[in-house]
CSV table of C-alpha atoms in Angstrom, one decimal:
chain,number,residue,atom,x,y,z
C,24,UNK,CA,-31.1,6.6,23.1
C,25,UNK,CA,-32.6,9.1,25.5
C,26,UNK,CA,-30.8,12.0,23.7
C,27,UNK,CA,-32.3,10.8,20.3
C,28,UNK,CA,-35.8,10.6,21.9
C,29,UNK,CA,-35.4,14.0,23.4
C,30,UNK,CA,-34.3,15.5,20.1
C,31,UNK,CA,-37.4,14.1,18.3
C,32,UNK,CA,-39.7,15.4,21.0
C,33,UNK,CA,-38.2,18.9,20.6
C,34,UNK,CA,-38.8,18.7,16.8
C,35,UNK,CA,-42.4,17.5,17.2
C,36,UNK,CA,-43.2,20.2,19.8
C,37,UNK,CA,-41.7,23.0,17.8
C,38,UNK,CA,-43.4,21.8,14.6
C,39,UNK,CA,-46.9,21.9,16.3
C,40,UNK,CA,-46.2,25.4,17.6
C,41,UNK,CA,-45.1,26.7,14.2
C,42,UNK,CA,-48.0,24.9,12.5
C,43,UNK,CA,-50.5,26.7,14.7
C,44,UNK,CA,-49.2,30.2,13.7
C,45,UNK,CA,-51.3,30.0,10.5
C,46,UNK,CA,-54.4,29.3,12.6
C,47,UNK,CA,-53.8,32.4,14.7
C,48,UNK,CA,-53.0,34.5,11.6
C,49,UNK,CA,-56.4,33.5,10.1
C,50,UNK,CA,-58.5,33.7,13.3
C,51,UNK,CA,-58.7,29.9,13.7
C,52,UNK,CA,-58.0,30.3,17.4
C,53,UNK,CA,-59.6,27.0,18.6
C,54,UNK,CA,-57.5,24.6,16.4
C,55,UNK,CA,-54.5,26.9,16.7
C,56,UNK,CA,-54.7,26.9,20.5
C,57,UNK,CA,-54.9,23.1,20.6
C,58,UNK,CA,-51.8,22.8,18.4
C,59,UNK,CA,-50.0,25.4,20.6
C,60,UNK,CA,-50.9,23.7,23.9
C,61,UNK,CA,-50.0,20.2,22.6
C,62,UNK,CA,-46.7,21.4,21.2
C,63,UNK,CA,-45.9,23.4,24.3
C,64,UNK,CA,-46.7,20.5,26.7
C,65,UNK,CA,-44.5,18.0,25.0
C,66,UNK,CA,-41.4,20.2,25.1
C,67,UNK,CA,-39.1,18.6,27.6
C,68,UNK,CA,-38.6,21.6,29.9
C,69,UNK,CA,-42.3,22.3,30.1
C,70,UNK,CA,-43.2,18.6,30.5
C,71,UNK,CA,-40.7,18.2,33.3
C,72,UNK,CA,-41.8,21.3,35.1
C,73,UNK,CA,-45.5,20.4,34.9
C,74,UNK,CA,-45.4,16.7,35.6
C,75,UNK,CA,-42.1,15.6,37.0
C,76,UNK,CA,-42.9,16.4,40.6
C,77,UNK,CA,-46.1,17.2,42.3
C,78,UNK,CA,-44.5,20.2,44.0
C,79,UNK,CA,-43.3,21.6,40.7
C,80,UNK,CA,-46.9,21.1,39.3
C,81,UNK,CA,-48.3,23.1,42.2
C,82,UNK,CA,-45.7,25.8,41.8
C,83,UNK,CA,-46.4,26.0,38.1
C,84,UNK,CA,-50.1,26.2,38.5
C,85,UNK,CA,-49.9,29.0,41.1
C,86,UNK,CA,-47.3,30.8,38.9
C,87,UNK,CA,-49.6,30.6,35.9
C,88,UNK,CA,-52.5,32.0,37.8
C,89,UNK,CA,-50.4,34.9,39.0
C,90,UNK,CA,-49.2,35.7,35.5
C,91,UNK,CA,-52.8,35.3,34.2
C,92,UNK,CA,-54.1,37.8,36.8
C,93,UNK,CA,-51.3,40.3,36.0
C,94,UNK,CA,-51.9,40.1,32.3
C,95,UNK,CA,-55.7,39.8,32.4
C,96,UNK,CA,-56.2,43.5,31.6
C,97,UNK,CA,-53.1,43.8,29.4
C,98,UNK,CA,-53.5,43.2,25.7
C,99,UNK,CA,-50.8,40.7,24.7
C,100,UNK,CA,-49.8,40.8,21.0
C,101,UNK,CA,-48.1,38.2,18.9
C,102,UNK,CA,-44.9,40.3,18.9
C,103,UNK,CA,-44.9,40.3,22.7
C,104,UNK,CA,-44.5,36.5,22.7
C,105,UNK,CA,-42.7,35.6,19.5
C,106,UNK,CA,-40.1,37.1,17.2
C,107,UNK,CA,-39.7,36.2,13.6
C,108,UNK,CA,-36.5,37.3,11.9
C,109,UNK,CA,-35.6,37.1,8.2
C,110,UNK,CA,-32.1,37.5,6.9
C,111,UNK,CA,-30.2,37.0,3.7
C,112,UNK,CA,-27.6,34.3,3.7
C,113,UNK,CA,-25.1,33.2,1.0
C,114,UNK,CA,-26.2,33.2,-2.7
C,115,UNK,CA,-29.1,35.5,-2.1
C,116,UNK,CA,-31.0,32.9,-0.1
C,117,UNK,CA,-33.3,33.9,2.8
C,118,UNK,CA,-33.5,32.3,6.2
C,119,UNK,CA,-36.5,32.8,8.5
C,120,UNK,CA,-36.2,32.1,12.2
C,121,UNK,CA,-39.0,31.8,14.8
C,122,UNK,CA,-38.2,32.2,18.4
C,123,UNK,CA,-39.6,33.5,21.7
C,124,UNK,CA,-39.6,37.1,22.6
C,125,UNK,CA,-41.1,36.4,26.1
C,126,UNK,CA,-42.1,32.8,26.7
C,127,UNK,CA,-43.6,33.6,30.1
C,128,UNK,CA,-46.4,35.3,28.2
C,129,UNK,CA,-47.3,32.3,26.0
C,130,UNK,CA,-50.0,30.8,28.2
C,131,UNK,CA,-51.6,34.1,29.0
C,132,UNK,CA,-51.6,34.9,25.2
C,133,UNK,CA,-53.3,31.6,24.5
C,134,UNK,CA,-55.9,32.2,27.2
C,135,UNK,CA,-56.5,35.7,25.9
C,136,UNK,CA,-57.1,34.5,22.3
C,137,UNK,CA,-59.5,31.8,23.5
C,138,UNK,CA,-61.4,34.3,25.6
C,139,UNK,CA,-61.6,36.7,22.6
C,140,UNK,CA,-62.7,33.9,20.3
C,141,UNK,CA,-65.5,32.7,22.6
C,142,UNK,CA,-66.7,36.3,23.2
C,143,UNK,CA,-66.8,37.0,19.5
C,144,UNK,CA,-68.8,33.8,18.9
C,145,UNK,CA,-71.2,34.7,21.7
C,146,UNK,CA,-71.7,38.2,20.5
C,147,UNK,CA,-71.9,37.5,16.8
C,148,UNK,CA,-75.0,38.9,15.1
C,149,UNK,CA,-76.1,36.3,12.6
C,150,UNK,CA,-77.9,37.9,9.6
C,151,UNK,CA,-78.7,35.2,7.0
C,152,UNK,CA,-78.6,37.5,3.9
C,153,UNK,CA,-75.3,39.0,5.1
C,154,UNK,CA,-73.8,35.5,5.6
C,155,UNK,CA,-74.9,34.5,2.1
C,156,UNK,CA,-73.4,37.6,0.6
C,157,UNK,CA,-70.1,37.1,2.4
C,158,UNK,CA,-70.0,33.5,1.3
C,159,UNK,CA,-70.5,34.5,-2.4
C,160,UNK,CA,-67.8,37.2,-2.1
C,161,UNK,CA,-65.4,34.6,-0.7
C,162,UNK,CA,-66.0,32.3,-3.6
C,163,UNK,CA,-65.5,35.1,-6.1
C,164,UNK,CA,-62.2,36.2,-4.5
C,165,UNK,CA,-60.8,32.7,-4.2
C,166,UNK,CA,-61.5,32.3,-7.9
C,167,UNK,CA,-59.6,35.5,-8.6
C,168,UNK,CA,-56.7,34.5,-6.4
C,169,UNK,CA,-56.4,31.2,-8.2
C,170,UNK,CA,-56.5,32.7,-11.7
C,171,UNK,CA,-54.7,36.1,-11.5
C,172,UNK,CA,-51.1,36.7,-12.8
C,173,UNK,CA,-51.0,40.1,-11.1
C,174,UNK,CA,-49.2,40.1,-7.7
C,175,UNK,CA,-51.0,43.2,-6.4
C,176,UNK,CA,-54.3,41.7,-7.2
C,177,UNK,CA,-53.4,38.4,-5.5
C,178,UNK,CA,-52.1,40.1,-2.4
C,179,UNK,CA,-55.1,42.4,-2.1
C,180,UNK,CA,-57.6,39.6,-2.5
C,181,UNK,CA,-55.7,37.4,0.0
C,182,UNK,CA,-56.2,40.1,2.7
C,183,UNK,CA,-59.9,40.4,1.7
C,184,UNK,CA,-60.4,36.6,1.9
C,185,UNK,CA,-58.8,36.4,5.3
C,186,UNK,CA,-61.3,38.9,6.6
C,187,UNK,CA,-64.2,37.0,5.0
C,188,UNK,CA,-63.0,33.7,6.4
C,189,UNK,CA,-62.8,35.1,9.9
C,190,UNK,CA,-66.4,36.3,9.6
C,191,UNK,CA,-67.6,32.9,8.2
C,192,UNK,CA,-65.8,31.2,11.0
C,193,UNK,CA,-67.9,33.0,13.6
C,194,UNK,CA,-71.0,32.5,11.6
C,195,UNK,CA,-70.3,28.8,11.2
C,196,UNK,CA,-71.3,28.1,14.8
C,197,UNK,CA,-75.0,29.1,14.0
C,198,UNK,CA,-77.4,26.2,13.5
C,199,UNK,CA,-78.6,27.5,10.1
C,200,UNK,CA,-75.2,28.2,8.7
C,201,UNK,CA,-74.9,25.2,6.4
C,202,UNK,CA,-78.3,25.9,4.8
C,203,UNK,CA,-77.2,29.5,4.1
C,204,UNK,CA,-73.9,28.3,2.6
C,205,UNK,CA,-75.8,26.0,0.2
C,206,UNK,CA,-78.0,29.0,-0.8
C,207,UNK,CA,-74.8,31.0,-1.5
C,208,UNK,CA,-73.4,28.2,-3.6
C,209,UNK,CA,-76.6,28.0,-5.6
C,210,UNK,CA,-76.6,31.7,-6.2
C,211,UNK,CA,-73.0,31.7,-7.2
C,212,UNK,CA,-73.7,29.0,-9.8
C,213,UNK,CA,-76.5,31.1,-11.3
C,214,UNK,CA,-74.3,34.3,-11.3
C,215,UNK,CA,-71.4,32.4,-12.9
C,216,UNK,CA,-73.0,29.6,-14.9
C,217,UNK,CA,-69.7,28.8,-16.6
C,218,UNK,CA,-67.9,28.2,-13.2
C,219,UNK,CA,-68.4,25.1,-11.2
C,220,UNK,CA,-67.5,25.7,-7.5
C,221,UNK,CA,-64.2,24.0,-6.8
C,222,UNK,CA,-63.4,21.8,-3.8
C,223,UNK,CA,-61.3,24.7,-2.4
C,224,UNK,CA,-64.2,27.1,-2.6
C,225,UNK,CA,-66.7,24.6,-1.1
C,226,UNK,CA,-64.3,23.7,1.8
C,227,UNK,CA,-63.6,27.3,2.6
C,228,UNK,CA,-67.3,27.9,3.1
C,229,UNK,CA,-68.4,24.6,4.8
C,230,UNK,CA,-65.4,24.5,7.2
C,231,UNK,CA,-63.8,27.9,7.3
C,232,UNK,CA,-62.1,27.1,10.6
C,233,UNK,CA,-60.3,24.1,9.1
C,234,UNK,CA,-59.5,25.7,5.7
C,235,UNK,CA,-55.7,25.8,5.2
C,236,UNK,CA,-55.5,29.4,3.9
C,237,UNK,CA,-51.7,29.8,4.2
C,238,UNK,CA,-51.2,26.7,2.0
C,239,UNK,CA,-53.8,27.8,-0.5
C,240,UNK,CA,-52.2,31.3,-0.7
C,241,UNK,CA,-48.8,29.7,-1.2
C,242,UNK,CA,-50.0,27.7,-4.1
C,243,UNK,CA,-51.7,30.8,-5.6
C,244,UNK,CA,-48.4,32.6,-5.3
C,245,UNK,CA,-46.5,30.1,-7.4
C,246,UNK,CA,-49.3,29.7,-9.9
C,247,UNK,CA,-49.6,33.5,-10.3
C,248,UNK,CA,-45.8,33.9,-10.8
C,249,UNK,CA,-45.7,31.1,-13.4
C,250,UNK,CA,-48.3,32.9,-15.4
C,251,UNK,CA,-46.5,36.2,-15.1
C,252,UNK,CA,-43.1,34.5,-16.0
C,253,UNK,CA,-44.6,32.9,-19.1
C,254,UNK,CA,-46.1,36.2,-20.2
C,255,UNK,CA,-42.8,38.0,-19.7
C,256,UNK,CA,-40.8,35.4,-21.6
C,257,UNK,CA,-43.2,35.8,-24.6
C,258,UNK,CA,-42.7,39.6,-24.6
C,259,UNK,CA,-39.0,39.3,-24.3
C,260,UNK,CA,-38.9,37.1,-27.4
C,261,UNK,CA,-40.1,40.0,-29.4
C,262,UNK,CA,-37.6,42.5,-28.0
C,263,UNK,CA,-34.6,43.5,-30.1
C,264,UNK,CA,-32.6,45.8,-28.0
C,265,UNK,CA,-30.3,44.3,-25.4
C,266,UNK,CA,-30.9,47.0,-22.8
C,267,UNK,CA,-34.7,46.4,-23.1
C,268,UNK,CA,-34.2,42.6,-22.6
C,269,UNK,CA,-31.9,43.3,-19.6
C,270,UNK,CA,-34.4,45.6,-18.0
C,271,UNK,CA,-37.3,43.1,-18.4
C,272,UNK,CA,-35.2,40.3,-16.9
C,273,UNK,CA,-34.2,42.5,-13.9
C,274,UNK,CA,-37.9,43.3,-13.4
C,275,UNK,CA,-38.6,39.5,-13.3
C,276,UNK,CA,-35.9,39.1,-10.6
C,277,UNK,CA,-37.3,41.9,-8.5
C,278,UNK,CA,-40.7,40.3,-8.8
C,279,UNK,CA,-39.4,37.0,-7.7
C,280,UNK,CA,-38.0,38.6,-4.5
C,281,UNK,CA,-41.3,40.2,-3.8
C,282,UNK,CA,-43.1,36.9,-4.2
C,283,UNK,CA,-40.6,35.2,-1.9
C,284,UNK,CA,-41.1,37.7,0.8
C,285,UNK,CA,-44.9,37.0,0.8
C,286,UNK,CA,-44.7,33.2,1.0
C,287,UNK,CA,-46.5,32.3,4.3
C,288,UNK,CA,-43.9,30.7,6.6
C,289,UNK,CA,-46.6,28.4,8.1
C,290,UNK,CA,-47.5,26.9,4.7
C,291,UNK,CA,-46.6,23.3,4.3
C,292,UNK,CA,-45.0,23.9,0.9
C,293,UNK,CA,-43.1,27.0,2.1
C,294,UNK,CA,-39.7,25.5,1.4
C,295,UNK,CA,-40.7,23.9,-1.9
C,296,UNK,CA,-42.2,27.1,-3.4
C,297,UNK,CA,-39.3,29.2,-2.1
C,298,UNK,CA,-36.9,26.8,-3.8
C,299,UNK,CA,-38.8,26.9,-7.1
C,300,UNK,CA,-38.7,30.7,-7.2
C,301,UNK,CA,-35.0,30.7,-6.2
C,302,UNK,CA,-34.1,28.3,-9.0
C,303,UNK,CA,-35.9,30.5,-11.5
C,304,UNK,CA,-34.2,33.6,-10.1
C,305,UNK,CA,-30.7,32.0,-10.6
C,306,UNK,CA,-31.6,31.0,-14.2
C,307,UNK,CA,-32.8,34.6,-15.0
C,308,UNK,CA,-29.7,36.0,-13.4
C,309,UNK,CA,-27.4,33.8,-15.5
C,310,UNK,CA,-29.4,34.7,-18.7
C,311,UNK,CA,-29.1,38.4,-17.8
C,312,UNK,CA,-25.4,38.7,-16.8
C,313,UNK,CA,-23.9,35.7,-18.6
C,314,UNK,CA,-22.5,34.0,-15.5
C,315,UNK,CA,-24.1,32.0,-12.6
C,316,UNK,CA,-25.1,33.7,-9.3
């Protein structure tokens, strides 16, 4: 029974740590830090070391302080703490693994991120007109991400939106932020009278720190590919030469692999979307070469 409980505790702890990676990637350091700390503390080795004995707790505290002092002036990067490896397994499937590069730097890394986040909030220069402009640009780019069938456009806009969300996250701590967001939404509706702001757009502005951007990007990826795939199939139906059809299908397969490499690992639907793309890949492969992968 204890082994089963220990197993589920490990699963829960690692899940919280992995879930918080999306927060760090998008600048949502406060929520991400809470998830990281919660996941870390319930891991059996950490819990035992911190709480099993008073002596261990004292030793851990002093050790943490020593590490923190040593690394206070040292910039710790994500790659210093974690390692993410991706490899191809059988049948052209990809496996992504998350592990520690140096687990002794985890707590200093979290402390560093929290310090940087608090400093950024404290030093943020709030300019109402700039906040309104950034909010409108965020709405525009989210609309493009959700509607485009071009992968390069989607990828470029995703990087742009991440920058905007980080800015809005800092601005959201100001007392007049909500009023300026409402102004931005009103102006957006005037500029694009045929577009009603979606729940996704509104949420990204009202609560940028809680907006699940990795999951949104994941859904945009599959939607964009489906539009691309539908267009390619229509064009293939008009082709007469076998070599032209083969080249077009091979291009589809290459595009699928590119999409798969860009699925955010921290997205809730990572496995589902990856499976959808893999299923289409195998179908196109069989249609192209006449036998299954």
